[in-house]
Amino acid sequence: WENGKKMMAKVDAFKEQLESFRGEDIPEDIVKRVEPYLADPNFNYEKMRSKSGAAANLCNWVVNIITFNQVYKKVAPLMAEL
């Protein structure tokens, strides 16, 4: 958590990292490590919002970037065939 707080302390740099993050390139081992969080019913925007607006938005980003990655992995081979 300490490393996370340091990283997020520089808000503009952290925001830029999130915006430029390539969801297409998430290594499979990272996706596997995140899956238990995604399966947790408390890991969602509404639950997190009751704790922190920043946590809620970050939670939302994680859910959406992993979903994008999963869809991309299915669609990319189909796009390559066109």
GROMACS .gro file of C-alpha atoms in nm:
model
   82
    1TRP     CA    1   0.000   0.000   0.000
    2GLU     CA    2   0.290   0.236   0.075
    3ASN     CA    3   0.424   0.196  -0.281
    4GLY     CA    4   0.076   0.258  -0.418
    5LYS     CA    5   0.035   0.577  -0.218
    6LYS     CA    6   0.372   0.705  -0.339
    7MET     CA    7   0.280   0.629  -0.699
    8MET     CA    8  -0.059   0.801  -0.669
    9ALA     CA    9   0.083   1.102  -0.481
   10LYS     CA   10   0.190   1.253  -0.813
   11VAL     CA   11  -0.165   1.275  -0.943
   12ASP     CA   12  -0.090   1.411  -1.290
   13ALA     CA   13   0.180   1.151  -1.359
   14PHE     CA   14  -0.041   0.871  -1.225
   15LYS     CA   15  -0.335   0.985  -1.438
   16GLU     CA   16  -0.111   0.997  -1.745
   17GLN     CA   17   0.007   0.642  -1.676
   18LEU     CA   18  -0.352   0.521  -1.659
   19GLU     CA   19  -0.447   0.703  -1.978
   20SER     CA   20  -0.152   0.564  -2.174
   21PHE     CA   21  -0.179   0.210  -2.036
   22ARG     CA   22  -0.208  -0.043  -2.317
   23GLY     CA   23  -0.482  -0.287  -2.225
   24GLU     CA   24  -0.387  -0.501  -2.523
   25ASP     CA   25  -0.052  -0.584  -2.368
   26ILE     CA   26  -0.143  -0.708  -2.019
   27PRO     CA   27   0.059  -1.024  -1.951
   28GLU     CA   28  -0.153  -1.330  -1.877
   29ASP     CA   29   0.008  -1.377  -1.534
   30ILE     CA   30  -0.109  -1.028  -1.435
   31VAL     CA   31  -0.463  -1.103  -1.554
   32LYS     CA   32  -0.460  -1.422  -1.345
   33ARG     CA   33  -0.340  -1.230  -1.038
   34VAL     CA   34  -0.623  -0.977  -1.076
   35GLU     CA   35  -0.900  -1.234  -1.128
   36PRO     CA   36  -0.958  -1.302  -0.754
   37TYR     CA   37  -1.028  -0.931  -0.703
   38LEU     CA   38  -1.269  -0.926  -0.994
   39ALA     CA   39  -1.452  -1.226  -0.848
   40ASP     CA   40  -1.493  -1.051  -0.512
   41PRO     CA   41  -1.850  -0.912  -0.489
   42ASN     CA   42  -1.716  -0.617  -0.290
   43PHE     CA   43  -1.479  -0.514  -0.570
   44ASN     CA   44  -1.717  -0.290  -0.761
   45TYR     CA   45  -1.776   0.078  -0.814
   46GLU     CA   46  -2.067   0.114  -0.572
   47LYS     CA   47  -1.900  -0.063  -0.280
   48MET     CA   48  -1.575   0.123  -0.333
   49ARG     CA   49  -1.752   0.456  -0.366
   50SER     CA   50  -1.881   0.416  -0.011
   51LYS     CA   51  -1.513   0.410   0.098
   52SER     CA   52  -1.346   0.649  -0.145
   53GLY     CA   53  -1.428   0.817  -0.473
   54ALA     CA   54  -1.071   0.764  -0.592
   55ALA     CA   55  -1.085   0.394  -0.502
   56ALA     CA   56  -1.416   0.360  -0.684
   57ASN     CA   57  -1.276   0.513  -1.002
   58LEU     CA   58  -0.960   0.304  -0.985
   59CYS     CA   59  -1.168  -0.010  -0.927
   60ASN     CA   60  -1.380   0.079  -1.229
   61TRP     CA   61  -1.066   0.127  -1.438
   62VAL     CA   62  -0.926  -0.213  -1.336
   63VAL     CA   63  -1.252  -0.393  -1.417
   64ASN     CA   64  -1.279  -0.221  -1.755
   65ILE     CA   65  -0.915  -0.260  -1.861
   66ILE     CA   66  -0.923  -0.634  -1.783
   67THR     CA   67  -1.254  -0.671  -1.968
   68PHE     CA   68  -1.105  -0.484  -2.265
   69ASN     CA   69  -0.801  -0.715  -2.257
   70GLN     CA   70  -1.019  -1.026  -2.261
   71VAL     CA   71  -1.230  -0.899  -2.550
   72TYR     CA   72  -0.922  -0.784  -2.740
   73LYS     CA   73  -0.761  -1.128  -2.715
   74LYS     CA   74  -1.070  -1.280  -2.876
   75VAL     CA   75  -1.115  -1.014  -3.143
   76ALA     CA   76  -0.751  -0.951  -3.244
   77PRO     CA   77  -0.712  -1.282  -3.436
   78LEU     CA   78  -1.038  -1.213  -3.619
   79MET     CA   79  -0.922  -0.864  -3.715
   80ALA     CA   80  -0.593  -1.004  -3.840
   81GLU     CA   81  -0.783  -1.231  -4.079
   82LEU     CA   82  -0.953  -0.938  -4.253
   0.00000   0.00000   0.00000
